[in-house]
Amino acid sequence: MAQTSTTPRHFLTLPDLTADELHRVVARSAVLKRMWRQGQVYEPLKGRTLAMIFELSSTRTRVSFEAGMHQLGGHALFLNPSDLHLGRGEPVEDTARVLSEMVDAIMIRTFDHDMVASFAAAASVPVINGMTGRFHPCQLLADIQTFVEYRGDVAGKTVAFVGDGHNMCNSYVRAAGLFGFQLRVATPRGHQPDQGILPAANVELADSPAQAVAGADLVVTDVWSSMGHEGEEADRRAAFNGYQVTPTLMDHAKPGALFMHCLPAHRGEEVSAEMLDDPRSVAWVEAGNRLHSQKALLEFLLLHGR
Ligand code: CP
């Protein structure tokens, strides 16, 4: 059931949806989670297909989109670029136009954010960023859903991001203004968030992890060497020395503060082994919520995002 509109809504970065739409998707994620847990069959995407192009590895993103489409009554196609003509030089724009003739939405994970933007510009169905080197907006939907699930509205709260100012940090920078929380970022010099999105509403750069975390309601980190940083691991371990999130660092946060990590985690680097299983960690629920937030996003883009 390919769509006929030539002006689809895409989700390449958080501001592709309005703040109101983002709040609706997050709220809907919780409803879909409840329905799924109650065993309700809800298949509004029967007959619909999502094409998923993964140029980089994935566990959570792949499984959540694939299982999510199945649960909504649709189908997901896993496409490895090396098996596509895309991997042999067929232009991105041509691939986008051809897939748009056959499927109802396309999800892409690749390092090159500009490639995804070019793909979306040529597509006539919704394109979803499943993570690029600049942004990981799908993860933010699950993170906000998880915070709301445990602590209620994130507006007015303080979030500390400790570690690499890479795609997760950039996405938190974007989220701060849209969801109305204060963001404190602690990164080593030379690893700050993308200068193209700073200064940003509600965002301040802290001098140290302890300063960022002081009184925070939520503490977040991500790996020091993301996909695309291969070969830099030793230099990065040295640069990020002192930026590990531990129970002791968390003690600077507000009582009742939560810890999140988008995973996969490198225990002993950005997070200590005990922190992931600390009672303040909600990383496993956060990972599970990828399923529900992906379903809410697919439902929004395919059924309501016009
Ligand atoms: N957090 C996240 O995107 O996980 P994957 O790389 O496993 O998809």
Short mmCIF file of C-alpha atoms and ligand atoms in Angstrom, two decimals:
data_model
loop_
_atom_site.label_atom_id
_atom_site.label_comp_id
_atom_site.label_asym_id
_atom_site.label_seq_id
_atom_site.Cartn_x
_atom_site.Cartn_y
_atom_site.Cartn_z
CA MET A 1 0.00 0.00 0.00
CA ALA A 2 2.46 2.65 -1.18
CA GLN A 3 1.56 6.25 -0.31
CA THR A 4 0.65 8.75 -2.99
CA SER A 5 1.67 12.01 -1.33
CA THR A 6 4.91 13.60 -2.55
CA THR A 7 5.40 15.54 0.70
CA PRO A 8 5.93 12.93 3.39
CA ARG A 9 6.96 13.74 6.92
CA HIS A 10 10.47 12.56 7.71
CA PHE A 11 12.17 12.01 11.07
CA LEU A 12 15.84 12.83 10.55
CA THR A 13 16.25 14.99 13.64
CA LEU A 14 13.93 15.76 16.55
CA PRO A 15 12.78 19.17 15.22
CA ASP A 16 11.28 17.42 12.17
CA LEU A 17 8.32 17.02 14.53
CA THR A 18 6.89 19.92 16.50
CA ALA A 19 7.21 19.87 20.28
CA ASP A 20 3.51 19.04 20.47
CA GLU A 21 3.90 16.14 18.04
CA LEU A 22 6.92 14.80 19.94
CA HIS A 23 4.95 14.88 23.19
CA ARG A 24 2.09 13.03 21.48
CA VAL A 25 4.45 10.32 20.18
CA VAL A 26 5.99 9.88 23.65
CA ALA A 27 2.56 9.65 25.28
CA ARG A 28 1.39 7.22 22.62
CA SER A 29 4.45 5.01 23.26
CA ALA A 30 3.26 4.43 26.81
CA VAL A 31 -0.24 3.55 25.58
CA LEU A 32 1.13 1.09 23.01
CA LYS A 33 3.34 -0.46 25.69
CA ARG A 34 0.33 -1.00 27.94
CA MET A 35 -1.72 -2.48 25.09
CA TRP A 36 1.12 -4.85 24.14
CA ARG A 37 1.57 -5.99 27.74
CA GLN A 38 -2.17 -6.69 27.96
CA GLY A 39 -1.90 -8.85 24.85
CA GLN A 40 -4.11 -6.61 22.73
CA VAL A 41 -3.80 -7.19 19.00
CA TYR A 42 -3.48 -3.82 17.24
CA GLU A 43 -2.59 -4.00 13.55
CA PRO A 44 -3.15 -0.62 11.91
CA LEU A 45 -0.20 -1.13 9.54
CA LYS A 46 -1.51 -4.34 7.94
CA GLY A 47 -0.16 -4.51 4.40
CA ARG A 48 2.48 -1.84 5.02
CA THR A 49 6.21 -2.37 4.56
CA LEU A 50 9.20 -0.67 6.16
CA ALA A 51 12.56 -0.96 4.36
CA MET A 52 15.50 -0.83 6.78
CA ILE A 53 18.95 0.01 5.40
CA PHE A 54 21.74 -0.69 7.88
CA GLU A 55 25.23 0.43 6.88
CA LEU A 56 26.27 0.08 10.55
CA SER A 57 25.65 -2.64 13.13
CA SER A 58 22.59 -2.60 15.36
CA THR A 59 20.80 -4.71 17.93
CA ARG A 60 18.17 -2.46 19.49
CA THR A 61 17.25 -0.36 16.47
CA ARG A 62 16.93 -3.31 14.12
CA VAL A 63 14.95 -5.50 16.49
CA SER A 64 12.66 -2.71 17.69
CA PHE A 65 11.71 -1.61 14.16
CA GLU A 66 11.37 -5.17 12.87
CA ALA A 67 9.36 -6.46 15.85
CA GLY A 68 7.41 -3.19 15.96
CA MET A 69 6.31 -3.43 12.34
CA HIS A 70 5.31 -7.06 12.86
CA GLN A 71 3.26 -6.22 15.95
CA LEU A 72 1.49 -3.40 14.09
CA GLY A 73 0.50 -5.86 11.38
CA GLY A 74 3.10 -4.79 8.84
CA HIS A 75 6.38 -6.12 7.55
CA ALA A 76 10.00 -4.96 7.77
CA LEU A 77 12.69 -5.66 5.17
CA PHE A 78 16.32 -5.76 6.35
CA LEU A 79 18.57 -4.39 3.60
CA ASN A 80 22.33 -4.62 3.76
CA PRO A 81 23.87 -1.97 1.47
CA SER A 82 26.46 -4.44 0.25
CA ASP A 83 23.59 -6.53 -1.12
CA LEU A 84 21.98 -3.49 -2.76
CA HIS A 85 23.09 -1.60 -5.84
CA LEU A 86 23.46 1.33 -3.43
CA GLY A 87 26.67 -0.38 -2.30
CA ARG A 88 27.86 -0.57 -5.93
CA GLY A 89 27.35 3.08 -6.75
CA GLU A 90 23.64 3.43 -7.59
CA PRO A 91 22.88 7.00 -6.55
CA VAL A 92 21.21 7.55 -3.20
CA GLU A 93 18.47 9.58 -4.84
CA ASP A 94 17.68 6.83 -7.36
CA THR A 95 17.49 4.26 -4.57
CA ALA A 96 15.16 6.52 -2.60
CA ARG A 97 12.83 7.00 -5.57
CA VAL A 98 12.73 3.28 -6.39
CA LEU A 99 12.10 2.13 -2.80
CA SER A 100 9.40 4.81 -2.47
CA GLU A 101 7.52 3.04 -5.28
CA MET A 102 7.48 -0.22 -3.33
CA VAL A 103 7.41 0.40 0.42
CA ASP A 104 5.60 2.71 2.82
CA ALA A 105 8.52 3.99 4.89
CA ILE A 106 12.32 3.70 4.94
CA MET A 107 14.65 3.62 7.93
CA ILE A 108 18.37 4.25 7.42
CA ARG A 109 21.36 3.84 9.73
CA THR A 110 24.58 5.24 8.31
CA PHE A 111 27.41 7.47 9.50
CA ASP A 112 26.81 10.19 6.90
CA HIS A 113 23.91 12.38 7.98
CA ASP A 114 23.99 14.30 4.69
CA MET A 115 23.39 11.03 2.83
CA VAL A 116 20.20 10.49 4.82
CA ALA A 117 19.11 14.06 4.11
CA SER A 118 19.70 13.53 0.37
CA PHE A 119 17.83 10.24 0.54
CA ALA A 120 14.87 11.88 2.27
CA ALA A 121 14.79 14.77 -0.19
CA ALA A 122 14.32 12.30 -3.04
CA ALA A 123 11.92 9.94 -1.23
CA SER A 124 8.15 10.18 -1.47
CA VAL A 125 7.56 8.11 1.67
CA PRO A 126 8.65 8.92 5.26
CA VAL A 127 12.35 8.43 5.95
CA ILE A 128 13.50 7.73 9.52
CA ASN A 129 17.02 8.32 10.82
CA GLY A 130 17.98 5.10 12.60
CA MET A 131 21.19 6.84 13.72
CA THR A 132 23.82 8.85 11.90
CA GLY A 133 27.12 10.30 13.08
CA ARG A 134 25.23 13.50 13.98
CA PHE A 135 21.92 12.49 15.50
CA HIS A 136 20.04 9.57 17.03
CA PRO A 137 16.52 10.97 17.41
CA CYS A 138 14.79 7.57 17.81
CA GLN A 139 16.82 6.90 20.95
CA LEU A 140 15.65 10.20 22.44
CA LEU A 141 12.01 9.18 22.05
CA ALA A 142 12.70 6.08 24.15
CA ASP A 143 14.75 8.03 26.69
CA ILE A 144 12.03 10.62 27.24
CA GLN A 145 9.39 7.87 27.41
CA THR A 146 11.48 6.15 30.09
CA PHE A 147 11.94 9.30 32.15
CA VAL A 148 8.20 10.03 32.00
CA GLU A 149 7.44 6.43 32.99
CA TYR A 150 9.51 6.74 36.17
CA ARG A 151 9.38 10.41 37.11
CA GLY A 152 6.64 12.16 35.09
CA ASP A 153 7.11 15.17 32.82
CA VAL A 154 10.74 16.00 31.99
CA ALA A 155 9.93 19.71 31.52
CA GLY A 156 11.70 21.82 34.12
CA LYS A 157 14.02 18.97 35.12
CA THR A 158 17.83 18.96 34.86
CA VAL A 159 19.63 16.43 32.68
CA ALA A 160 23.41 15.88 32.76
CA PHE A 161 25.18 14.41 29.75
CA VAL A 162 28.67 13.15 30.62
CA GLY A 163 31.09 11.95 27.95
CA ASP A 164 31.38 12.25 24.20
CA GLY A 165 29.60 15.18 22.55
CA HIS A 166 28.64 12.94 19.65
CA ASN A 167 25.29 11.93 18.14
CA MET A 168 23.55 11.13 21.46
CA CYS A 169 24.76 14.33 23.04
CA ASN A 170 23.73 16.34 19.95
CA SER A 171 20.30 14.77 20.20
CA TYR A 172 20.00 15.74 23.87
CA VAL A 173 20.96 19.30 22.89
CA ARG A 174 18.08 19.30 20.40
CA ALA A 175 15.72 17.68 22.91
CA ALA A 176 16.35 20.22 25.68
CA GLY A 177 14.49 23.05 23.97
CA LEU A 178 11.74 20.83 22.56
CA PHE A 179 10.96 19.03 25.83
CA GLY A 180 11.74 21.99 28.11
CA PHE A 181 14.49 20.55 30.33
CA GLN A 182 17.82 22.07 31.32
CA LEU A 183 20.82 20.21 29.87
CA ARG A 184 24.31 20.34 31.35
CA VAL A 185 27.01 18.82 29.18
CA ALA A 186 30.38 17.68 30.51
CA THR A 187 32.82 16.70 27.75
CA PRO A 188 36.61 16.90 27.47
CA ARG A 189 37.99 19.76 25.40
CA GLY A 190 37.78 18.88 21.71
CA HIS A 191 34.82 16.52 22.20
CA GLN A 192 32.04 19.04 22.67
CA PRO A 193 28.67 18.77 20.90
CA ASP A 194 28.40 19.84 17.28
CA GLN A 195 29.18 23.56 17.15
CA GLY A 196 26.54 23.92 14.42
CA ILE A 197 23.78 23.39 17.00
CA LEU A 198 25.29 25.48 19.82
CA PRO A 199 24.37 27.73 21.51
CA ALA A 200 21.01 26.08 22.05
CA ALA A 201 18.02 26.75 24.25
CA ASN A 202 18.36 25.38 27.81
CA VAL A 203 21.90 24.04 27.27
CA GLU A 204 25.04 24.88 29.24
CA LEU A 205 28.54 23.41 29.07
CA ALA A 206 29.84 22.36 32.49
CA ASP A 207 33.46 22.43 33.63
CA SER A 208 33.47 18.90 35.02
CA PRO A 209 31.29 15.77 35.30
CA ALA A 210 30.62 16.54 38.98
CA GLN A 211 29.46 20.07 38.11
CA ALA A 212 27.17 18.74 35.37
CA VAL A 213 25.68 16.06 37.59
CA ALA A 214 25.17 18.24 40.70
CA GLY A 215 21.43 18.20 41.51
CA ALA A 216 20.51 16.55 38.19
CA ASP A 217 17.33 14.51 37.78
CA LEU A 218 18.80 12.35 35.01
CA VAL A 219 22.39 11.43 34.13
CA VAL A 220 23.16 10.11 30.64
CA THR A 221 26.28 8.84 28.94
CA ASP A 222 27.30 7.07 25.75
CA VAL A 223 30.36 5.17 24.56
CA TRP A 224 33.62 7.06 24.16
CA SER A 225 34.32 5.48 20.76
CA SER A 226 31.23 5.28 18.59
CA MET A 227 30.91 3.58 15.22
CA GLY A 228 33.05 5.66 12.88
CA HIS A 229 35.77 6.18 15.54
CA GLU A 230 37.56 2.91 14.81
CA GLY A 231 41.30 3.24 15.39
CA GLU A 232 40.87 6.16 17.83
CA GLU A 233 40.03 4.01 20.87
CA ALA A 234 43.31 4.40 22.79
CA ASP A 235 43.47 8.18 22.26
CA ARG A 236 39.85 8.49 23.29
CA ARG A 237 40.29 6.41 26.45
CA ALA A 238 43.03 8.87 27.45
CA ALA A 239 40.99 11.95 26.52
CA PHE A 240 37.92 10.77 28.46
CA ASN A 241 39.79 9.75 31.59
CA GLY A 242 37.73 11.07 34.52
CA TYR A 243 34.45 11.07 32.59
CA GLN A 244 33.23 7.63 33.71
CA VAL A 245 29.78 7.54 35.30
CA THR A 246 29.99 5.66 38.59
CA PRO A 247 27.73 5.34 41.65
CA THR A 248 29.99 7.90 43.35
CA LEU A 249 29.46 10.43 40.55
CA MET A 250 25.71 9.70 40.67
CA ASP A 251 25.75 10.59 44.37
CA HIS A 252 26.15 14.24 43.26
CA ALA A 253 22.77 14.03 41.51
CA LYS A 254 19.41 14.62 43.14
CA PRO A 255 18.08 11.82 45.36
CA GLY A 256 15.91 9.72 43.05
CA ALA A 257 17.94 10.65 39.98
CA LEU A 258 17.96 8.17 37.11
CA PHE A 259 20.83 6.90 34.98
CA MET A 260 20.45 6.08 31.28
CA HIS A 261 22.74 4.63 28.63
CA CYS A 262 21.52 3.97 25.08
CA LEU A 263 23.72 0.82 24.89
CA PRO A 264 25.80 -1.01 23.90
CA ALA A 265 27.91 -0.16 26.97
CA HIS A 266 31.63 -0.49 27.46
CA ARG A 267 31.89 -1.33 31.16
CA GLY A 268 35.02 0.18 32.66
CA GLU A 269 35.08 3.04 30.13
CA GLU A 270 32.14 5.48 30.02
CA VAL A 271 30.29 3.56 32.75
CA SER A 272 31.50 1.44 35.63
CA ALA A 273 30.34 -2.18 35.72
CA GLU A 274 28.31 -1.68 38.89
CA MET A 275 26.56 1.49 37.62
CA LEU A 276 24.52 -0.34 34.96
CA ASP A 277 23.00 -2.56 37.64
CA ASP A 278 22.72 0.18 40.27
CA PRO A 279 19.11 0.74 41.42
CA ARG A 280 19.29 4.19 39.80
CA SER A 281 19.97 2.69 36.36
CA VAL A 282 16.98 2.27 34.02
CA ALA A 283 19.10 1.29 31.01
CA TRP A 284 17.30 -2.02 30.44
CA VAL A 285 13.83 -0.49 30.50
CA GLU A 286 15.18 2.31 28.28
CA ALA A 287 16.32 -0.32 25.75
CA GLY A 288 12.95 -2.09 25.88
CA ASN A 289 11.14 1.19 25.32
CA ARG A 290 12.78 1.44 21.91
CA LEU A 291 10.12 -1.03 20.77
CA HIS A 292 7.19 1.04 21.95
CA SER A 293 8.52 4.42 20.86
CA GLN A 294 9.39 3.02 17.43
CA LYS A 295 5.82 1.75 17.08
CA ALA A 296 4.42 5.14 18.09
CA LEU A 297 6.70 6.88 15.59
CA LEU A 298 5.72 4.51 12.76
CA GLU A 299 2.04 4.96 13.59
CA PHE A 300 2.46 8.75 13.60
CA LEU A 301 4.43 8.97 10.34
CA LEU A 302 2.35 6.44 8.41
CA LEU A 303 -1.12 7.24 9.68
CA HIS A 304 -1.15 10.74 11.15
CA GLY A 305 1.90 12.71 10.03
CA ARG A 306 0.35 14.48 7.07
N1 CP B 1 21.03 2.33 21.14
C1 CP B 1 21.07 1.78 19.91
O1 CP B 1 20.78 2.45 18.91
O2 CP B 1 21.39 0.47 19.88
P1 CP B 1 21.79 -0.35 18.58
O3 CP B 1 23.09 0.24 18.06
O4 CP B 1 21.94 -1.76 19.05
O5 CP B 1 20.70 -0.20 17.56
#
